[in-house]
Coordinates of C-alpha atoms in Angstrom, one line a residue:
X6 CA 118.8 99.8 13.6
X7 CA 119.2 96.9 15.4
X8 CA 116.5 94.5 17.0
X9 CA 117.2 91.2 18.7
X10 CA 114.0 88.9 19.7
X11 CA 114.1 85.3 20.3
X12 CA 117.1 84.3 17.7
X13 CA 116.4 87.3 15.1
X14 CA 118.2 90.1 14.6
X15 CA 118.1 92.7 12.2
X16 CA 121.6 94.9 11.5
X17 CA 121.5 97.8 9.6
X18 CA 124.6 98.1 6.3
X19 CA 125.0 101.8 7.5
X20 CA 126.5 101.3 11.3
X21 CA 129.6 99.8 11.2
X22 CA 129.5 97.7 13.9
X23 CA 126.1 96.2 12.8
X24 CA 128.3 95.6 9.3
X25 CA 130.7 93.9 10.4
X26 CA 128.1 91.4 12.4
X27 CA 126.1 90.9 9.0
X28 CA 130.0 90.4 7.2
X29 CA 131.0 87.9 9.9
X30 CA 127.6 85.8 9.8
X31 CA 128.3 85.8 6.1
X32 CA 131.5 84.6 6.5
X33 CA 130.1 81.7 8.4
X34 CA 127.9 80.6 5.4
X35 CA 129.8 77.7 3.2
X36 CA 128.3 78.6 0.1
X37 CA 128.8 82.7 1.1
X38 CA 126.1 84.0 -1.8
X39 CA 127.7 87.3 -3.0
X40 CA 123.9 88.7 -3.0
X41 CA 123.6 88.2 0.7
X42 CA 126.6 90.6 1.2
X43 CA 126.1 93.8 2.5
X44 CA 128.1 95.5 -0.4
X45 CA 125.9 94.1 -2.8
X46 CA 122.8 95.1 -1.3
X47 CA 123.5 98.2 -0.3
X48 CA 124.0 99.5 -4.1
X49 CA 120.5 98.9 -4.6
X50 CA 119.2 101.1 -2.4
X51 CA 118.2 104.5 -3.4
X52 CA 118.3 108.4 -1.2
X53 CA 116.7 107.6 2.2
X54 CA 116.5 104.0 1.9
X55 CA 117.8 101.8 4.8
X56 CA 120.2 98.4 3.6
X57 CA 119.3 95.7 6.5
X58 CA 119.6 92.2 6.9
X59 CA 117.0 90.4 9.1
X60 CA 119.2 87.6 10.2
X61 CA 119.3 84.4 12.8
X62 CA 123.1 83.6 13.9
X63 CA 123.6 80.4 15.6
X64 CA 127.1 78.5 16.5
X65 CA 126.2 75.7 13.6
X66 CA 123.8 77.5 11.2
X67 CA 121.7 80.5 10.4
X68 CA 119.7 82.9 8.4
X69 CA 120.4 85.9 6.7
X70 CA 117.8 87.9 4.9
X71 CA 119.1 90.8 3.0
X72 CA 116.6 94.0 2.3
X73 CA 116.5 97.6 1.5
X74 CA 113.7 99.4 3.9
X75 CA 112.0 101.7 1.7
X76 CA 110.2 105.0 3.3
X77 CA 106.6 106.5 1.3
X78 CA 107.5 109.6 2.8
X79 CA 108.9 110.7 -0.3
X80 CA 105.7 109.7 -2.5
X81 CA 103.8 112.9 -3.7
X82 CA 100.4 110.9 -3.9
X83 CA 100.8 109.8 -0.3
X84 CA 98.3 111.7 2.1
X85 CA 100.2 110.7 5.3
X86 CA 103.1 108.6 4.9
X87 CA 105.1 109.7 8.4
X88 CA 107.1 106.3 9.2
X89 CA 105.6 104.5 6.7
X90 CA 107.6 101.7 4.5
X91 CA 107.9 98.8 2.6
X92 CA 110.7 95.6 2.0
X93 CA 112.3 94.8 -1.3
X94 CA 115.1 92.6 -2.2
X95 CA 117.7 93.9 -3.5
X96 CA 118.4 93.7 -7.7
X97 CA 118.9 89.9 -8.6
X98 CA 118.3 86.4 -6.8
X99 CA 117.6 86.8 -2.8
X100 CA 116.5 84.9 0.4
X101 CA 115.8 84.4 3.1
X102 CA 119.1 82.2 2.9
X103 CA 119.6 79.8 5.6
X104 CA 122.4 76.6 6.2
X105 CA 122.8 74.2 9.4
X106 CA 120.6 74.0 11.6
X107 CA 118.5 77.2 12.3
X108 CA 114.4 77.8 13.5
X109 CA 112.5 79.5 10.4
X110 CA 109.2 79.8 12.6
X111 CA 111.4 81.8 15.3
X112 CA 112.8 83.5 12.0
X113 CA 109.2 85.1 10.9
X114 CA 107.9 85.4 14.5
X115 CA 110.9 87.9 15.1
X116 CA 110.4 89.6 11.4
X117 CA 106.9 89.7 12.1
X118 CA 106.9 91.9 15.0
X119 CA 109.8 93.8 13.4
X120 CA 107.9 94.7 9.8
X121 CA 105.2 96.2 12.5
X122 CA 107.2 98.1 14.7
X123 CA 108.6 99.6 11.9
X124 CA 105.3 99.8 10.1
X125 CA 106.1 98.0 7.1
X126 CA 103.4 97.6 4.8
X127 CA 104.2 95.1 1.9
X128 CA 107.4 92.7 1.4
X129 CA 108.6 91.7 -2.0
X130 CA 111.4 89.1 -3.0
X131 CA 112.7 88.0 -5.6
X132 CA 114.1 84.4 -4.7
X133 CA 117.9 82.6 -4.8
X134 CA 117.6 79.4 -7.7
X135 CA 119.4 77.5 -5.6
X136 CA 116.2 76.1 -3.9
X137 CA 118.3 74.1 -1.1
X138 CA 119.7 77.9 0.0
X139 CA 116.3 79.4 1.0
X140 CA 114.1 78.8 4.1
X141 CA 110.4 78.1 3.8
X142 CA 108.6 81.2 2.9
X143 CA 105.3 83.2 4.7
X144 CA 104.0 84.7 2.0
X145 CA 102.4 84.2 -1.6
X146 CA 105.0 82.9 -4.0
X147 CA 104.9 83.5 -8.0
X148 CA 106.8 81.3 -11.0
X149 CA 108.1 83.8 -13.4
X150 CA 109.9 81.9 -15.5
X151 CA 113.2 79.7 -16.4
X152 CA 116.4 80.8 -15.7
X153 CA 119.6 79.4 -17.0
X154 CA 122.1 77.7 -15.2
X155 CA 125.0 76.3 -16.4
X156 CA 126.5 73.4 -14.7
X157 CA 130.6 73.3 -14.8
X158 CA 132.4 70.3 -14.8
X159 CA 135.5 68.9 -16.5
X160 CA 138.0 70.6 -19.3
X161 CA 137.1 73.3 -22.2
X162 CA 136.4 70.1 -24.4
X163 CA 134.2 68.4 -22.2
X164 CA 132.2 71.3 -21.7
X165 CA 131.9 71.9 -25.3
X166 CA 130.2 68.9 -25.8
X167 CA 127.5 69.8 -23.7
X168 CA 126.3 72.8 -25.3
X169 CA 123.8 72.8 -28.3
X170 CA 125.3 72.4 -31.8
X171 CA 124.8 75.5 -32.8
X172 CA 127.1 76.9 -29.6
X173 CA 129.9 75.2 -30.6
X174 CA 130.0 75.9 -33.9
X175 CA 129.9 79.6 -32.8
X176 CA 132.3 79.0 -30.1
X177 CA 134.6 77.8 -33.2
X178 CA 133.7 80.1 -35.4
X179 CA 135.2 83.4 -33.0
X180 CA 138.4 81.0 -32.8
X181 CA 139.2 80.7 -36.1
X182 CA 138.1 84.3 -36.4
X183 CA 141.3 85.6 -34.5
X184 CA 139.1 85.9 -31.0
X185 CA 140.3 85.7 -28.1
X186 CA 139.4 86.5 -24.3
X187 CA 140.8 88.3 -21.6
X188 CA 140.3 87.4 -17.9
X189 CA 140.1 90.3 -15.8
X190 CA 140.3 89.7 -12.0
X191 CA 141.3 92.7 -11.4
X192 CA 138.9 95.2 -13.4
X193 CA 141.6 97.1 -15.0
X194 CA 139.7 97.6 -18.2
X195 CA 136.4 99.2 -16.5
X196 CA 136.6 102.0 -19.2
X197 CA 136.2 99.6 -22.0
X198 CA 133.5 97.4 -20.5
X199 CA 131.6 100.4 -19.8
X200 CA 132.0 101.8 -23.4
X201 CA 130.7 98.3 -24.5
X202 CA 127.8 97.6 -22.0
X203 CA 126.2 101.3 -22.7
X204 CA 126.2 100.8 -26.1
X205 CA 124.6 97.7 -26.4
X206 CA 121.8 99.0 -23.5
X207 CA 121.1 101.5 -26.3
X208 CA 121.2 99.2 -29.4
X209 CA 118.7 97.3 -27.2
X210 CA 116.7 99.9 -26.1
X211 CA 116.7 98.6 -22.8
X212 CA 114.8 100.0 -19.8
X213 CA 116.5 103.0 -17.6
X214 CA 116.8 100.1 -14.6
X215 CA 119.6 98.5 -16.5
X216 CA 121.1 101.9 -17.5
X217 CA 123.8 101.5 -14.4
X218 CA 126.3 104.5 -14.6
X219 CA 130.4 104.6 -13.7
X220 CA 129.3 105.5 -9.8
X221 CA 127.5 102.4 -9.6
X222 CA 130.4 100.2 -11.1
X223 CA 132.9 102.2 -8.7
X224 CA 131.1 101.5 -5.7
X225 CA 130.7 97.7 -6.6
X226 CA 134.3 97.2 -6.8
X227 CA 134.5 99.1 -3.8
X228 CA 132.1 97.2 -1.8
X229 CA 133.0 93.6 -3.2
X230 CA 137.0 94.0 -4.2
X231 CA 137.2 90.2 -4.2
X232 CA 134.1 89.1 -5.7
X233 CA 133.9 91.4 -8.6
X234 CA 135.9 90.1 -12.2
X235 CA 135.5 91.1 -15.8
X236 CA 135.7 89.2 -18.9
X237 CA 136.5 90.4 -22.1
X238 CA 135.9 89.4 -25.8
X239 CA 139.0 91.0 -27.7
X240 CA 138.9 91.3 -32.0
X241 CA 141.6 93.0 -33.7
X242 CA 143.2 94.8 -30.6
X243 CA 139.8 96.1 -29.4
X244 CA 137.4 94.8 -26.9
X245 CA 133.8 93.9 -28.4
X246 CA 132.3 91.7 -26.0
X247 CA 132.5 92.5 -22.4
X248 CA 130.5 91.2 -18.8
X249 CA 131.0 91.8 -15.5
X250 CA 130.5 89.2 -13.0
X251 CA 130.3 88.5 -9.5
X252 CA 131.6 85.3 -7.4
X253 CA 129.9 82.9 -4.8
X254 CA 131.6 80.3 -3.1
X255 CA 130.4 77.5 -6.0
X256 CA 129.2 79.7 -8.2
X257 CA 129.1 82.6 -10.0
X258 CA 126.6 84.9 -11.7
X259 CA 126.7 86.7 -15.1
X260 CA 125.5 89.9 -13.9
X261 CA 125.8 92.7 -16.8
X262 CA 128.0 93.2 -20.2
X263 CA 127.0 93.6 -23.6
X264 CA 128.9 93.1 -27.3
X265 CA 129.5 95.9 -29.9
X266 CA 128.0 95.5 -33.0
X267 CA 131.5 94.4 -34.6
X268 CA 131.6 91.9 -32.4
X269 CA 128.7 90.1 -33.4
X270 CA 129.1 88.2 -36.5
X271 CA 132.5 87.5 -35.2
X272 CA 130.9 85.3 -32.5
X273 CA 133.2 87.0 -29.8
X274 CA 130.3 86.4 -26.9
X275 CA 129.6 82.5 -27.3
X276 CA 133.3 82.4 -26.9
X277 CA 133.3 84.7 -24.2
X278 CA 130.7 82.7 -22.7
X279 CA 132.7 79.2 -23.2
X280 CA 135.6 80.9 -21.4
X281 CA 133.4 82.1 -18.9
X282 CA 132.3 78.2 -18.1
X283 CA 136.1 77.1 -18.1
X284 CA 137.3 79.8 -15.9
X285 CA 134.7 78.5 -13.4
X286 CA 135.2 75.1 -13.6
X287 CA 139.2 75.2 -13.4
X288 CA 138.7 77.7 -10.2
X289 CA 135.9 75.3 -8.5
X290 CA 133.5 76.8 -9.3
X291 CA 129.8 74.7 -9.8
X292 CA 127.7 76.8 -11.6
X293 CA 127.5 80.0 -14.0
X294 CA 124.5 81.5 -13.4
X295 CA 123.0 83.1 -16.6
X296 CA 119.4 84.3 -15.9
X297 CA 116.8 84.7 -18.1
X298 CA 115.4 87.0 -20.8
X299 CA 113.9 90.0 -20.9
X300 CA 109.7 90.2 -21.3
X301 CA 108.9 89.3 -24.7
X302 CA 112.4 88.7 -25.8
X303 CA 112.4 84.7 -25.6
X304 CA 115.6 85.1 -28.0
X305 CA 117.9 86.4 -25.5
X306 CA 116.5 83.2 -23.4
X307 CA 117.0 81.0 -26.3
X308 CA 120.7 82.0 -26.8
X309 CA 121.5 81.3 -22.8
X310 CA 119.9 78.4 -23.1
X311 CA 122.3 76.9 -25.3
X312 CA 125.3 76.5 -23.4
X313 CA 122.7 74.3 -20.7
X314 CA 120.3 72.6 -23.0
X315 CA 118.9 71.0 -20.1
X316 CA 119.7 72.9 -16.7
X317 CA 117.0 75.8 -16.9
X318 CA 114.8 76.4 -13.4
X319 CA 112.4 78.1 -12.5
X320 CA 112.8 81.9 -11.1
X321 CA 110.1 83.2 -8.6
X322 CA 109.7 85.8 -6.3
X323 CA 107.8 86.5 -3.1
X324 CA 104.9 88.5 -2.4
X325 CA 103.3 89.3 0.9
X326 CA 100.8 92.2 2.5
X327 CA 102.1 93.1 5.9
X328 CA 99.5 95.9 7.1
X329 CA 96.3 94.6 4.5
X330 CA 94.4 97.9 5.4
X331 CA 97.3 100.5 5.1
X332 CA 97.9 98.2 2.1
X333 CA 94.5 98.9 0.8
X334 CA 94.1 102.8 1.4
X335 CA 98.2 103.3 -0.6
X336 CA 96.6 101.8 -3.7
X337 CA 93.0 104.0 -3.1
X338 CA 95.4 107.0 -2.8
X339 CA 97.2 106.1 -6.0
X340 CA 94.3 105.0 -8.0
X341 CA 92.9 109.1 -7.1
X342 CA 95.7 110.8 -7.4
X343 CA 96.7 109.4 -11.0
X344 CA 93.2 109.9 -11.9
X345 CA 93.3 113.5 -11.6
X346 CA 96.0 113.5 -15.0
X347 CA 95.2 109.9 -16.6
X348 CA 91.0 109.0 -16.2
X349 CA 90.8 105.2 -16.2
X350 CA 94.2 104.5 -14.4
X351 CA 94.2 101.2 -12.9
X352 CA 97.5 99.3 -11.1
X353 CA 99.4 97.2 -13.2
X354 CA 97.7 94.0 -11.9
X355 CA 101.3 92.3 -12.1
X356 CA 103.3 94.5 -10.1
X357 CA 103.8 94.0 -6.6
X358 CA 102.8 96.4 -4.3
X359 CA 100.4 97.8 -6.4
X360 CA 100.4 101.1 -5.0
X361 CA 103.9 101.7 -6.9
X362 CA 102.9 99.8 -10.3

């Protein structure tokens, strides 16, 4: 897939030759968000799906607007979904990114003819937190809540300071403990994080979409050998507290991990977390990205929030009906067909499209 029209193009992940424009107009970026890659975005997209990146290159700026094309053809409640689709960001914080100097109305009147051609119904994103990355927006935009970021600057002792008491006592407490972390650039102890992040999904009882399996770790490393690391929380020989993360240009994002049970009243995350932060900061790094929490779990918030007592933002995504009528008649379709199993079934009125609530 490929589409040029008045400085937008849109390059499909799956043709090599489009990859390797959407890699090179990446590598033109400064800030070069690992989430604007085309080997992160691609592992978000399921059978049949289509990994593109509606983009603007020009010789001092552009636009790049990772999303996975997603076909209703495949939806058992759909009376006639031939060539039907919808947009989603992928997993995490998105765009549309753009730096220098670059035309956002060209940018939409190109995606706008595009998302019809390819009859595109809806458009959801979930949105970057660094605001000064993202181009103005067409659509409806929603506040979901704060996310944490933690701002790196100066030694282990400085940054210590600037957590909450209660962090650094923790941080201390896993050092006299015997705890100590590993920095693993390379990901030779994938095995062991796995062991640790499935078992604390399960402790958690979290939801299947966090539930990623060994494939989707494998292809990661694959797709971003150089922005990938792990971090590990070691206590008596074994590893109890483990995260993957993945690397910006200035900053990098806490993206999954999880601690065993014996490693909590060690404290082997907060120290995990504190060596996290130094890492960054000694490898110029700006930021560590923590996130949020999960719905109605304010403690997992509470905890981030910790190490950055005062740098939370606000997360948000990005809602917009392309084709309001085909929009219209998918959630009629949906309401009917559910009905037939579940009388009373309504959308969930805070999922976006509704049709797939």
């Amino acid at each position: 897939m490929i589409l040029e029209r008045d400085g937008f193009t849109v390059l499909d992940a799956a043709v090599p030759a489009q990859r390797a424009q959407w890699l090179a107009a990446w590598q033109t970026w400064s800030r070069r968000d690992v989430v604007a890659h085309p080997g992160y975005a691609e592992l978000f997209a399921g059978p049949g799906d289509q990994t593109i990146c509606a983009c603007q290159n020009r010789a001092d700026g552009g636009i790049l607007f990772p999303l996975i094309v997603r076909s209703l053809k495949g939806e058992s409640w759909v009376e006639d979904a031939e060539g039907i689709s919808d947009l989603t960001s992928p997993y995490g914080y998105g765009g549309p990114f753009g730096w220098g100097t670059y035309s956002a109305e060209e940018f939409w009147q190109g995606f706008d003819a595009w998302t019809h051609s390819v009859r595109a119904v809806a458009l959801f994103t979930r949105f970057s937190l660094f605001k000064e990355e993202l181009i103005p927006f067409h659509g409806d935009v929603v506040v979901k809540g704060p996310c944490v970021i933690v701002p790196v600057k100066g030694d282990g002792q400085s940054l210590l300071r600037s957590y909450e008491k209660t962090a650094r006592e923790n941080v201390r407490q896993a050092e006299r403990a015997g705890v100590s972390v590993e920095i693993d650039l390379e990901c030779r102890r994938l095995d062991e994080f796995l062991s640790v992040y499935h078992s604390t999904m399960k402790r958690l009882d979290a939801l299947p979409m966090y539930f990623f399996a060994r494939p989707f770790f494998e292809r990661l490393l694959a797709g971003l050998p150089r922005q990938a690391m792990l971090v590990h929380g070691i206590y008596q020989q074994q590893v109890v507290s483990s995260e993957m993360l993945l690397q910006s240009e200035d900053h990098v994002y806490s993206f999954l991990g999880g601690t065993l049970e014996a490693g909590l009243p060690v404290r082997a995350n907060p120290l995990l977390r504190h060596a996290v932060n130094v890492w960054a900061a000694m490898n110029g790094k700006q930021f560590v990205v923590l996130g949020g929490g999960y719905a109605g779990k304010d403690s997992l918030l509470r905890y981030k929030q910790r190490f950055a007592p005062t740098s939370a933002v606000e997360f948000a995504v990005g809602t917009r009906i392309l084709d309001p009528a085909r929009y219209q008649s998918l959630v009629e379709q949906r309401i009917a067909w559910e009905r037939r199993t579940t009388p009373g079934w309504l959308p969930d009125p805070g999922f976006f499209p509704a049709y797939r609530s």
